[in-house]
Every structure is written in structure tokens, then in C-alpha cells.
């Protein structure tokens, strides 16, 4: 069974929230930072408590490797421990590594991130170099159920620079075809070769939910309509500006996507302390984990409600 | 002074060869592998000997991080040691990491690879997410002289999938504008903001040299002609099929680019043993390093000759 099938089932059972463990040292309560031997140790202790607090209500976790690389070798040890802990607890983890390199190198990367110290259930990939940078990863879908999310239409400002480039086509001028459409076509071809039991391929796409306008809403609705074989990893929620209603536009029959939030979950504790009129310095990891749990529950409820409203 | 200026000067003094330390464990002489406590230890010992043997005739080194990630945490220790050794010996190193992520994350990556355990002089970047994924790195060009090479037109088969997409334009139909042209335009805008004393920006581009046809040769010649502010990192030489004459098409007045080769240098020792009619099992790192030195000298001579022929 593909991990993408397991993710589909996790969404049904536990909701749509992908908890983004982009744990910056300064997100961690001061008292805990002081207690820890190093920044990397503080990150690992924080992650462990937080994972345990949300494991039953998160569809999956996404770990942004940059936050760990920033702390050097010790940071990557914390990264490896975090991944192991999620998987030991029965959770699934997306390694947010956005790799994209020639076929030989892609195979080495796949071994690095689908096996050994850094084993994850899914990775994120970048398509610029072409499909021969994506396909070597696919062998691990067949042999081990592994999955991937390939960047297609992201939610940052700069996505307009290249993803939005209009391609030359025989279509009438009002039918615009963008670079991300070309990526989507290739990803659908790929998905057909590794389709799981719920109709989604083992490899899906990253589609940002931050439309900011009606035209943007129409655009992402059309993407969901057109890309029926692609399960979506949806960034841009919360701190990045997207809302539950926008994320719901990228779901299909209440499934077909997980919605990532990082800062709004990891830093929920600061608002919690403010609400209690207590100084932030008094917070600890246990308090942060409780606040994170409430944030995940709120987010999960908001997305479920938006999805039901849309499909009713 | 920008590292890109130093690289220009290194090309004048030491030639065009960028030694690619894509050290796979099975490139290393068997006897040395057996002696080492682990694959990662074997890689580090091999790299050290090889770096020392070519430091005075290499423009720079390129280290493909995938080869080290594949070996897990121990591999990344060997990676860190390799970078430190090159820099301690006065060499320059390109971290071949092809990162590309949203601005916040890009800044974390920049701190990871321009400082601390993994400090390099240059990195490679992938442009799919747009210029806000590239610009955060630029602060390190101003403050520390650091440089980058952004993927523009690579040399793998799959580059036709997206880099070659024709863009909609007002130009007459015979003037094709491709995605990589859009990337090149943005990179030239960036280079103007960080131009060094030899006219090249602190951030350059990756342009593959494997034209395989006259049309391909015309194409890369036109790229060199048009992109006067961009210093090129040129992969595709040797094992990937490119030749000195093709690489020379991407140089300008004998400079403006470094040409990467990996396998043909790292594995030169196997041909050396064959030539001596000795079994491969008898080779050691010292022999491999001598063979690598001869391979770099040959490659350097061939590129210099081709560049002189072209510009005479």
C-alpha cells in the first residue's frame, strides 16, 4: 500500500492538518532554551513534546530541513531524531527538502531520505530540471510505498516569476497555459503509473492556498477540478495568510489534500500566555504543546466545516 | 571582494577545472575501503588525499551533497570535513545543494551553507519558486563575498521538459523565448546589483555543455554572447558527454566560466591501473590522487587550447 493511501485514510480519521515542524530556536519557550545544552537539543526536546501532544489529531507532519541545517551537524541529529520519533509513534512525515537534481544524484538523494538516518514517508521535490530528476524517486513508491509532493504552484510572492509564465500554445488566446500547467500535466502522467486505491497517485503536488482575490479562488478551484489524480500538499495557511475556506477549494469530496501550518501551531503558546496575562518567560514545552493541540483542533474544525459547507 | 572575483582570478592562474567531489563509496580503491572504519570515513580519507593532489591546478571544487546525505549523519560529517579542508588549503568550494524555498527558509539555508559546519564559498540554487527564493542569499554576497550559481539551462535529458518550454511573447514567431531565457533575464537583473571588478555578478548561472548538435552549439554560443554579466558553472564535461570545444563556447575571452568534471577525475585511477596491467585491487588513495592530478592537467590543457583556438 502506498503511503499516499495511508495519508488519505489519515485525513478521514484525523483531519486535514499537516503540522509543520519548522522549529526555529526562537519559537521555543525561553526557560526551555536555557535548560537545554544547545539550540539543537532545545529543538529536539520541543519537537518531542509537541509531537506527542498532536499525534492523534494530525494527518501528518512536515519537517523543514532548513531549520535543522541552520544548526549544523547537531541540527541534523535533531532532524533525524524528530523523524524517527514521529514514525515510532505511528505518524507519517513529509521531509520538506525540495530536491531536484540529475538522475544519478536523485537516486542518491532518494536513498538518503527514504532510508537510513533521515528516512521519511514523503519528500518534497522541485521540478525545474525535468522529469528525469523526479522519476528515480518513483522506484521507492513501488518497493516501499514512499510518496512525494512536487512543487507545482506555490504560495509565495515570487511564484509569479516563473511558475506563472504563459506558454506558447495553439489554444485560443483566452485559454492561458502556464508553466505550472505543464508541470501538472507531467505529474498526472506520473500519477497514472502509481495510482493508489483512492484514485490518487503515490506522487502528488504542492499547491498553495492564498488566492487573495476572486480570480485566485477561481484559479485554484480549476486546478483541483483538473488534477484528479494528484493529492495536494497545501501550504500558505495561517501565518502565510490563507484561510480554511481557501484551503477547502483544494479538497475533493472532503479529502485529497493536507493543509500545512507551522508558526501558528508552534507559536500558539505565546497567545496562550497573553490570554492568561502571564509573562512569556514562564511558559514551558508542556504549555506550548497544549496550546499547539488547541491550535490544531481549531484549524482542523475550521477546515472540516469549510469542506462540508463546500460539498453539501 | 566577491568570491566570484576570486574565482575569475583562480581561472586565470590555475585554469578552468572545477573538481567535482561527488565521491561515491564505490569510486574508492577497494583496499582503502577495507581499511576505513566506515563508508563515510573512506570518503573523507579519499577526498583529503585527492584535494591535496590537485589544489594548485583546480579553479575550485564542487561538492555534491547528495553523495554525503546518502551516508546519513556520518556522511554529513565527512561533507563538513571536506569543505573545511578545501578552505583551509586556500581553495574555494561550491556546495552543490540546488536549494530553492520561500524567503524565510532561504535565509535559514543561507545561514546553514554560508556559515557554521557547512560553510561554502558558493552554492547552487534552483529558481522554480521565483526570485524571492534567490534574493535572501544575496545579503551574504554583500556581507561576506559569497556567491551562487542558479540553475538556468542544465545538461540532462529532462531539461527539455520545463527549461525548454516556449513562452508566449510579442516577438515574431521565429524568435523563440524559452523558460530559461526568463530565468536568465532575472539573473542578469540580479547580477547588475552585485557586479564585481571583472564585470561578472556575484551570482552566476549553471549552463550545461553538451550540445550534441550544431543547433545546440549555436544555442549555447548565443547564451554566452547574451549573458555578459553571468559567470557560468558548466557541468556535462567528460562522463556526461561534453567536450573541451563545447565548454569553450561558454567562455568569454578565456574566462567567465569553470568546467566541472567528477567521475572522469575521481575514477581516473581505474584506467591508470589498466594501463599498467595491474589489478584494480592493488590501487590506493595515493595512486588515485596521482591519476586524478593527471586527469585534471589533461582536462585543463584541453580546455585552454580550445579556448585559445576560439578566441585567436
mmCIF file of N, CA, C and O in Angstrom, chain A residues 3-85:
data_model
loop_
_atom_site.group_PDB
_atom_site.id
_atom_site.type_symbol
_atom_site.label_atom_id
_atom_site.label_comp_id
_atom_site.label_asym_id
_atom_site.label_seq_id
_atom_site.Cartn_x
_atom_site.Cartn_y
_atom_site.Cartn_z
ATOM 1 N N UNK A 3 2.044 5.010 0.751
ATOM 2 C CA UNK A 3 1.862 5.952 1.854
ATOM 3 C C UNK A 3 0.769 6.979 1.532
ATOM 4 O O UNK A 3 0.110 7.484 2.430
ATOM 5 N N UNK A 4 0.598 7.279 0.223
ATOM 6 C CA UNK A 4 -0.429 8.259 -0.135
ATOM 7 C C UNK A 4 -1.821 7.725 0.218
ATOM 8 O O UNK A 4 -2.699 8.507 0.595
ATOM 9 N N UNK A 5 -2.012 6.407 0.104
ATOM 10 C CA UNK A 5 -3.289 5.807 0.532
ATOM 11 C C UNK A 5 -3.458 5.930 2.049
ATOM 12 O O UNK A 5 -4.554 6.210 2.542
ATOM 13 N N UNK A 6 -2.349 5.689 2.749
ATOM 14 C CA UNK A 6 -2.409 5.832 4.219
ATOM 15 C C UNK A 6 -2.714 7.273 4.603
ATOM 16 O O UNK A 6 -3.420 7.531 5.584
ATOM 17 N N UNK A 7 -2.195 8.193 3.832
ATOM 18 C CA UNK A 7 -2.436 9.603 4.134
ATOM 19 C C UNK A 7 -3.907 9.956 3.896
ATOM 20 O O UNK A 7 -4.517 10.689 4.680
ATOM 21 N N UNK A 8 -4.455 9.394 2.835
ATOM 22 C CA UNK A 8 -5.887 9.582 2.559
ATOM 23 C C UNK A 8 -6.709 9.106 3.763
ATOM 24 O O UNK A 8 -7.615 9.803 4.230
ATOM 25 N N UNK A 9 -6.357 7.934 4.260
ATOM 26 C CA UNK A 9 -7.101 7.381 5.404
ATOM 27 C C UNK A 9 -6.875 8.211 6.673
ATOM 28 O O UNK A 9 -7.801 8.393 7.472
ATOM 29 N N UNK A 10 -5.660 8.725 6.829
ATOM 30 C CA UNK A 10 -5.366 9.567 7.998
ATOM 31 C C UNK A 10 -6.218 10.836 7.961
ATOM 32 O O UNK A 10 -6.687 11.310 9.005
ATOM 33 N N UNK A 11 -6.422 11.378 6.772
ATOM 34 C CA UNK A 11 -7.260 12.578 6.639
ATOM 35 C C UNK A 11 -8.685 12.266 7.093
ATOM 36 O O UNK A 11 -9.303 13.050 7.828
ATOM 37 N N UNK A 12 -9.208 11.119 6.673
ATOM 38 C CA UNK A 12 -10.559 10.733 7.085
ATOM 39 C C UNK A 12 -10.646 10.574 8.606
ATOM 40 O O UNK A 12 -11.586 11.044 9.239
ATOM 41 N N UNK A 13 -9.624 9.920 9.168
ATOM 42 C CA UNK A 13 -9.672 9.615 10.608
ATOM 43 C C UNK A 13 -9.280 10.785 11.503
ATOM 44 O O UNK A 13 -9.824 10.954 12.594
ATOM 45 N N UNK A 14 -8.266 11.551 11.059
ATOM 46 C CA UNK A 14 -7.689 12.542 11.972
ATOM 47 C C UNK A 14 -7.790 13.983 11.490
ATOM 48 O O UNK A 14 -7.320 14.891 12.170
ATOM 49 N N UNK A 15 -8.342 14.170 10.298
ATOM 50 C CA UNK A 15 -8.469 15.538 9.788
ATOM 51 C C UNK A 15 -7.352 15.911 8.828
ATOM 52 O O UNK A 15 -6.504 15.083 8.497
ATOM 53 N N UNK A 16 -7.375 17.179 8.399
ATOM 54 C CA UNK A 16 -6.532 17.623 7.286
ATOM 55 C C UNK A 16 -5.228 18.282 7.704
ATOM 56 O O UNK A 16 -4.479 18.729 6.841
ATOM 57 N N UNK A 17 -4.974 18.388 9.002
ATOM 58 C CA UNK A 17 -3.844 19.232 9.407
ATOM 59 C C UNK A 17 -2.506 18.513 9.263
ATOM 60 O O UNK A 17 -2.301 17.425 9.810
ATOM 61 N N UNK A 18 -1.606 19.146 8.521
ATOM 62 C CA UNK A 18 -0.208 18.744 8.455
ATOM 63 C C UNK A 18 0.553 19.698 9.377
ATOM 64 O O UNK A 18 0.587 20.903 9.131
ATOM 65 N N UNK A 19 1.127 19.162 10.438
ATOM 66 C CA UNK A 19 1.823 20.003 11.416
ATOM 67 C C UNK A 19 3.257 20.251 10.933
ATOM 68 O O UNK A 19 4.054 19.325 10.811
ATOM 69 N N UNK A 20 3.532 21.509 10.647
ATOM 70 C CA UNK A 20 4.854 21.874 10.113
ATOM 71 C C UNK A 20 5.861 22.121 11.220
ATOM 72 O O UNK A 20 5.761 23.117 11.930
ATOM 73 N N UNK A 21 6.808 21.203 11.359
ATOM 74 C CA UNK A 21 7.822 21.348 12.416
ATOM 75 C C UNK A 21 9.013 22.164 11.894
ATOM 76 O O UNK A 21 10.141 21.681 11.827
ATOM 77 N N UNK A 22 8.716 23.415 11.532
ATOM 78 C CA UNK A 22 9.775 24.343 11.117
ATOM 79 C C UNK A 22 10.274 25.017 12.391
ATOM 80 O O UNK A 22 10.131 26.229 12.565
ATOM 81 N N UNK A 23 10.836 24.215 13.271
ATOM 82 C CA UNK A 23 11.122 24.692 14.620
ATOM 83 C C UNK A 23 12.366 25.567 14.659
ATOM 84 O O UNK A 23 13.491 25.065 14.650
ATOM 85 N N UNK A 24 12.154 26.881 14.696
ATOM 86 C CA UNK A 24 13.268 27.815 14.909
ATOM 87 C C UNK A 24 13.524 27.883 16.406
ATOM 88 O O UNK A 24 12.588 27.777 17.206
ATOM 89 N N UNK A 25 14.779 28.059 16.781
ATOM 90 C CA UNK A 25 15.124 28.086 18.208
ATOM 91 C C UNK A 25 14.312 29.155 18.938
ATOM 92 O O UNK A 25 13.856 28.940 20.064
ATOM 93 N N UNK A 26 14.075 30.293 18.275
ATOM 94 C CA UNK A 26 13.378 31.371 18.995
ATOM 95 C C UNK A 26 11.855 31.177 19.064
ATOM 96 O O UNK A 26 11.146 32.035 19.571
ATOM 97 N N UNK A 27 11.358 30.065 18.556
ATOM 98 C CA UNK A 27 9.934 29.711 18.774
ATOM 99 C C UNK A 27 9.759 29.006 20.135
ATOM 100 O O UNK A 27 8.636 28.794 20.579
ATOM 101 N N UNK A 28 10.845 28.587 20.737
ATOM 102 C CA UNK A 28 10.800 27.722 21.915
ATOM 103 C C UNK A 28 10.788 28.569 23.186
ATOM 104 O O UNK A 28 11.504 29.570 23.260
ATOM 105 N N UNK A 29 9.953 28.213 24.177
ATOM 106 C CA UNK A 29 9.929 28.993 25.422
ATOM 107 C C UNK A 29 11.339 29.173 25.996
ATOM 108 O O UNK A 29 12.118 28.209 26.069
ATOM 109 N N UNK A 30 11.596 30.411 26.383
ATOM 110 C CA UNK A 30 12.904 30.824 26.899
ATOM 111 C C UNK A 30 13.460 29.881 27.976
ATOM 112 O O UNK A 30 14.633 29.513 27.964
ATOM 113 N N UNK A 31 12.583 29.515 28.918
ATOM 114 C CA UNK A 31 13.012 28.684 30.044
ATOM 115 C C UNK A 31 13.581 27.358 29.536
ATOM 116 O O UNK A 31 14.572 26.844 30.072
ATOM 117 N N UNK A 32 12.961 26.813 28.498
ATOM 118 C CA UNK A 32 13.412 25.535 27.939
ATOM 119 C C UNK A 32 14.723 25.707 27.184
ATOM 120 O O UNK A 32 15.582 24.828 27.218
ATOM 121 N N UNK A 33 14.838 26.852 26.515
ATOM 122 C CA UNK A 33 16.089 27.108 25.794
ATOM 123 C C UNK A 33 17.240 27.177 26.766
ATOM 124 O O UNK A 33 18.336 26.694 26.495
ATOM 125 N N UNK A 34 17.006 27.807 27.917
ATOM 126 C CA UNK A 34 18.070 27.962 28.899
ATOM 127 C C UNK A 34 18.484 26.610 29.482
ATOM 128 O O UNK A 34 19.641 26.358 29.767
ATOM 129 N N UNK A 35 17.481 25.739 29.620
ATOM 130 C CA UNK A 35 17.717 24.421 30.210
ATOM 131 C C UNK A 35 18.524 23.507 29.282
ATOM 132 O O UNK A 35 19.260 22.627 29.738
ATOM 133 N N UNK A 36 18.350 23.702 27.984
ATOM 134 C CA UNK A 36 18.953 22.782 27.013
ATOM 135 C C UNK A 36 20.438 23.056 26.835
ATOM 136 O O UNK A 36 20.900 24.186 26.982
ATOM 137 N N UNK A 37 21.180 21.985 26.514
ATOM 138 C CA UNK A 37 22.630 22.098 26.350
ATOM 139 C C UNK A 37 22.989 22.880 25.089
ATOM 140 O O UNK A 37 24.045 23.491 24.999
ATOM 141 N N UNK A 38 22.101 22.867 24.098
ATOM 142 C CA UNK A 38 22.374 23.560 22.830
ATOM 143 C C UNK A 38 21.045 23.883 22.160
ATOM 144 O O UNK A 38 19.993 23.364 22.546
ATOM 145 N N UNK A 39 21.100 24.722 21.133
ATOM 146 C CA UNK A 39 19.907 25.042 20.355
ATOM 147 C C UNK A 39 19.281 23.780 19.769
ATOM 148 O O UNK A 39 18.064 23.590 19.800
ATOM 149 N N UNK A 40 20.138 22.900 19.251
ATOM 150 C CA UNK A 40 19.639 21.674 18.629
ATOM 151 C C UNK A 40 18.938 20.787 19.659
ATOM 152 O O UNK A 40 17.892 20.183 19.365
ATOM 153 N N UNK A 41 19.493 20.713 20.866
ATOM 154 C CA UNK A 41 18.861 19.923 21.930
ATOM 155 C C UNK A 41 17.500 20.517 22.304
ATOM 156 O O UNK A 41 16.536 19.788 22.551
ATOM 157 N N UNK A 42 17.442 21.854 22.345
ATOM 158 C CA UNK A 42 16.183 22.529 22.672
ATOM 159 C C UNK A 42 15.123 22.226 21.614
ATOM 160 O O UNK A 42 13.952 21.976 21.933
ATOM 161 N N UNK A 43 15.541 22.225 20.351
ATOM 162 C CA UNK A 43 14.610 21.943 19.249
ATOM 163 C C UNK A 43 14.067 20.518 19.368
ATOM 164 O O UNK A 43 12.857 20.284 19.242
ATOM 165 N N UNK A 44 14.957 19.586 19.626
ATOM 166 C CA UNK A 44 14.542 18.184 19.722
ATOM 167 C C UNK A 44 13.574 17.973 20.900
ATOM 168 O O UNK A 44 12.523 17.326 20.758
ATOM 169 N N UNK A 45 13.874 18.564 22.061
ATOM 170 C CA UNK A 45 13.009 18.414 23.236
ATOM 171 C C UNK A 45 11.625 19.023 22.956
ATOM 172 O O UNK A 45 10.590 18.424 23.272
ATOM 173 N N UNK A 46 11.614 20.196 22.335
ATOM 174 C CA UNK A 46 10.357 20.872 21.991
ATOM 175 C C UNK A 46 9.544 20.010 21.019
ATOM 176 O O UNK A 46 8.350 19.765 21.222
ATOM 177 N N UNK A 47 10.205 19.534 19.961
ATOM 178 C CA UNK A 47 9.513 18.720 18.955
ATOM 179 C C UNK A 47 8.884 17.479 19.579
ATOM 180 O O UNK A 47 7.731 17.139 19.292
ATOM 181 N N UNK A 48 9.664 16.807 20.438
ATOM 182 C CA UNK A 48 9.203 15.557 21.025
ATOM 183 C C UNK A 48 7.897 15.785 21.814
ATOM 184 O O UNK A 48 6.916 15.068 21.619
ATOM 185 N N UNK A 49 7.891 16.790 22.663
ATOM 186 C CA UNK A 49 6.704 17.091 23.470
ATOM 187 C C UNK A 49 5.525 17.458 22.563
ATOM 188 O O UNK A 49 4.393 17.022 22.775
ATOM 189 N N UNK A 50 5.820 18.245 21.537
ATOM 190 C CA UNK A 50 4.754 18.704 20.650
ATOM 191 C C UNK A 50 4.176 17.552 19.817
ATOM 192 O O UNK A 50 2.956 17.432 19.657
ATOM 193 N N UNK A 51 5.053 16.706 19.304
ATOM 194 C CA UNK A 51 4.587 15.550 18.511
ATOM 195 C C UNK A 51 3.648 14.688 19.363
ATOM 196 O O UNK A 51 2.558 14.312 18.916
ATOM 197 N N UNK A 52 4.065 14.379 20.578
ATOM 198 C CA UNK A 52 3.250 13.541 21.454
ATOM 199 C C UNK A 52 1.870 14.164 21.711
ATOM 200 O O UNK A 52 0.883 13.449 21.873
ATOM 201 N N UNK A 53 1.823 15.505 21.734
ATOM 202 C CA UNK A 53 0.567 16.190 22.054
ATOM 203 C C UNK A 53 -0.424 16.218 20.894
ATOM 204 O O UNK A 53 -1.625 16.397 21.111
ATOM 205 N N UNK A 54 0.058 16.068 19.650
ATOM 206 C CA UNK A 54 -0.848 16.238 18.495
ATOM 207 C C UNK A 54 -0.919 14.997 17.607
ATOM 208 O O UNK A 54 -1.656 14.998 16.612
ATOM 209 N N UNK A 55 -0.198 13.948 17.964
ATOM 210 C CA UNK A 55 -0.071 12.790 17.067
ATOM 211 C C UNK A 55 -1.435 12.214 16.654
ATOM 212 O O UNK A 55 -1.613 11.769 15.515
ATOM 213 N N UNK A 56 -2.421 12.266 17.558
ATOM 214 C CA UNK A 56 -3.721 11.647 17.246
ATOM 215 C C UNK A 56 -4.663 12.563 16.468
ATOM 216 O O UNK A 56 -5.728 12.125 16.027
ATOM 217 N N UNK A 57 -4.284 13.823 16.298
ATOM 218 C CA UNK A 57 -5.175 14.756 15.587
ATOM 219 C C UNK A 57 -4.512 15.376 14.358
ATOM 220 O O UNK A 57 -5.083 16.251 13.708
ATOM 221 N N UNK A 58 -3.303 14.922 14.043
ATOM 222 C CA UNK A 58 -2.598 15.420 12.853
ATOM 223 C C UNK A 58 -2.639 14.358 11.764
ATOM 224 O O UNK A 58 -2.405 13.186 12.033
ATOM 225 N N UNK A 59 -2.926 14.786 10.537
ATOM 226 C CA UNK A 59 -2.863 13.843 9.407
ATOM 227 C C UNK A 59 -1.424 13.373 9.227
ATOM 228 O O UNK A 59 -1.173 12.194 8.969
ATOM 229 N N UNK A 60 -0.504 14.311 9.380
ATOM 230 C CA UNK A 60 0.918 14.020 9.195
ATOM 231 C C UNK A 60 1.716 15.216 9.684
ATOM 232 O O UNK A 60 1.148 16.213 10.133
ATOM 233 N N UNK A 61 3.035 15.084 9.591
ATOM 234 C CA UNK A 61 3.947 16.169 9.962
ATOM 235 C C UNK A 61 4.785 16.533 8.737
ATOM 236 O O UNK A 61 5.024 15.698 7.878
ATOM 237 N N UNK A 62 5.201 17.780 8.694
ATOM 238 C CA UNK A 62 6.149 18.195 7.649
ATOM 239 C C UNK A 62 7.337 18.832 8.357
ATOM 240 O O UNK A 62 7.164 19.718 9.191
ATOM 241 N N UNK A 63 8.513 18.352 8.046
ATOM 242 C CA UNK A 63 9.698 18.876 8.720
ATOM 243 C C UNK A 63 10.559 19.621 7.701
ATOM 244 O O UNK A 63 11.016 19.033 6.714
ATOM 245 N N UNK A 64 10.722 20.904 7.912
ATOM 246 C CA UNK A 64 11.510 21.758 7.006
ATOM 247 C C UNK A 64 12.982 21.606 7.381
ATOM 248 O O UNK A 64 13.433 22.100 8.412
ATOM 249 N N UNK A 65 13.738 20.942 6.527
ATOM 250 C CA UNK A 65 15.125 20.598 6.878
ATOM 251 C C UNK A 65 16.007 21.835 7.062
ATOM 252 O O UNK A 65 16.992 21.794 7.808
ATOM 253 N N UNK A 66 15.654 22.954 6.436
ATOM 254 C CA UNK A 66 16.477 24.174 6.548
ATOM 255 C C UNK A 66 16.645 24.612 8.003
ATOM 256 O O UNK A 66 17.704 25.094 8.398
ATOM 257 N N UNK A 67 15.569 24.434 8.797
ATOM 258 C CA UNK A 67 15.627 24.863 10.200
ATOM 259 C C UNK A 67 16.655 24.058 10.980
ATOM 260 O O UNK A 67 17.166 24.521 12.003
ATOM 261 N N UNK A 68 16.957 22.873 10.511
ATOM 262 C CA UNK A 68 17.879 21.974 11.194
ATOM 263 C C UNK A 68 19.293 22.144 10.621
ATOM 264 O O UNK A 68 20.265 22.184 11.372
ATOM 265 N N UNK A 69 19.379 22.270 9.309
ATOM 266 C CA UNK A 69 20.675 22.531 8.674
ATOM 267 C C UNK A 69 21.306 23.796 9.226
ATOM 268 O O UNK A 69 22.529 23.894 9.348
ATOM 269 N N UNK A 70 20.447 24.764 9.529
ATOM 270 C CA UNK A 70 20.941 26.036 10.074
ATOM 271 C C UNK A 70 21.762 25.817 11.345
ATOM 272 O O UNK A 70 22.644 26.614 11.675
ATOM 273 N N UNK A 71 21.460 24.746 12.070
ATOM 274 C CA UNK A 71 22.168 24.447 13.317
ATOM 275 C C UNK A 71 23.325 23.465 13.110
ATOM 276 O O UNK A 71 23.875 22.920 14.065
ATOM 277 N N UNK A 72 23.679 23.215 11.870
ATOM 278 C CA UNK A 72 24.844 22.385 11.556
ATOM 279 C C UNK A 72 24.614 20.907 11.846
ATOM 280 O O UNK A 72 23.474 20.421 11.831
ATOM 281 N N UNK A 73 25.692 20.186 12.103
ATOM 282 C CA UNK A 73 25.605 18.739 12.312
ATOM 283 C C UNK A 73 24.685 18.383 13.474
ATOM 284 O O UNK A 73 23.897 17.436 13.385
ATOM 285 N N UNK A 74 24.769 19.163 14.562
ATOM 286 C CA UNK A 74 23.908 18.894 15.719
ATOM 287 C C UNK A 74 22.437 19.070 15.329
ATOM 288 O O UNK A 74 21.565 18.329 15.791
ATOM 289 N N UNK A 75 22.163 20.042 14.465
ATOM 290 C CA UNK A 75 20.804 20.272 13.998
ATOM 291 C C UNK A 75 20.282 19.080 13.201
ATOM 292 O O UNK A 75 19.116 18.691 13.335
ATOM 293 N N UNK A 76 21.153 18.495 12.386
ATOM 294 C CA UNK A 76 20.709 17.362 11.584
ATOM 295 C C UNK A 76 20.509 16.112 12.440
ATOM 296 O O UNK A 76 19.706 15.237 12.085
ATOM 297 N N UNK A 77 21.213 16.046 13.556
ATOM 298 C CA UNK A 77 20.928 14.971 14.520
ATOM 299 C C UNK A 77 19.520 15.151 15.089
ATOM 300 O O UNK A 77 18.763 14.183 15.226
ATOM 301 N N UNK A 78 19.177 16.396 15.439
ATOM 302 C CA UNK A 78 17.828 16.680 15.938
ATOM 303 C C UNK A 78 16.779 16.371 14.874
ATOM 304 O O UNK A 78 15.683 15.875 15.171
ATOM 305 N N UNK A 79 17.125 16.652 13.610
ATOM 306 C CA UNK A 79 16.239 16.337 12.489
ATOM 307 C C UNK A 79 15.986 14.828 12.411
ATOM 308 O O UNK A 79 14.840 14.372 12.339
ATOM 309 N N UNK A 80 17.068 14.054 12.455
ATOM 310 C CA UNK A 80 16.951 12.591 12.379
ATOM 311 C C UNK A 80 16.121 12.053 13.542
ATOM 312 O O UNK A 80 15.244 11.197 13.355
ATOM 313 N N UNK A 81 16.362 12.578 14.741
ATOM 314 C CA UNK A 81 15.602 12.128 15.917
ATOM 315 C C UNK A 81 14.124 12.471 15.783
ATOM 316 O O UNK A 81 13.258 11.688 16.186
ATOM 317 N N UNK A 82 13.835 13.641 15.260
ATOM 318 C CA UNK A 82 12.450 14.079 15.094
ATOM 319 C C UNK A 82 11.701 13.141 14.140
ATOM 320 O O UNK A 82 10.585 12.683 14.430
ATOM 321 N N UNK A 83 12.328 12.839 13.007
ATOM 322 C CA UNK A 83 11.704 11.934 12.044
ATOM 323 C C UNK A 83 11.462 10.549 12.673
ATOM 324 O O UNK A 83 10.385 9.970 12.523
ATOM 325 N N UNK A 84 12.468 10.053 13.358
ATOM 326 C CA UNK A 84 12.342 8.730 13.985
ATOM 327 C C UNK A 84 11.205 8.717 14.998
ATOM 328 O O UNK A 84 10.454 7.750 15.083
ATOM 329 N N UNK A 85 11.109 9.783 15.777
ATOM 330 C CA UNK A 85 10.081 9.834 16.819
ATOM 331 C C UNK A 85 8.674 9.832 16.213
ATOM 332 O O UNK A 85 7.788 9.117 16.689
#
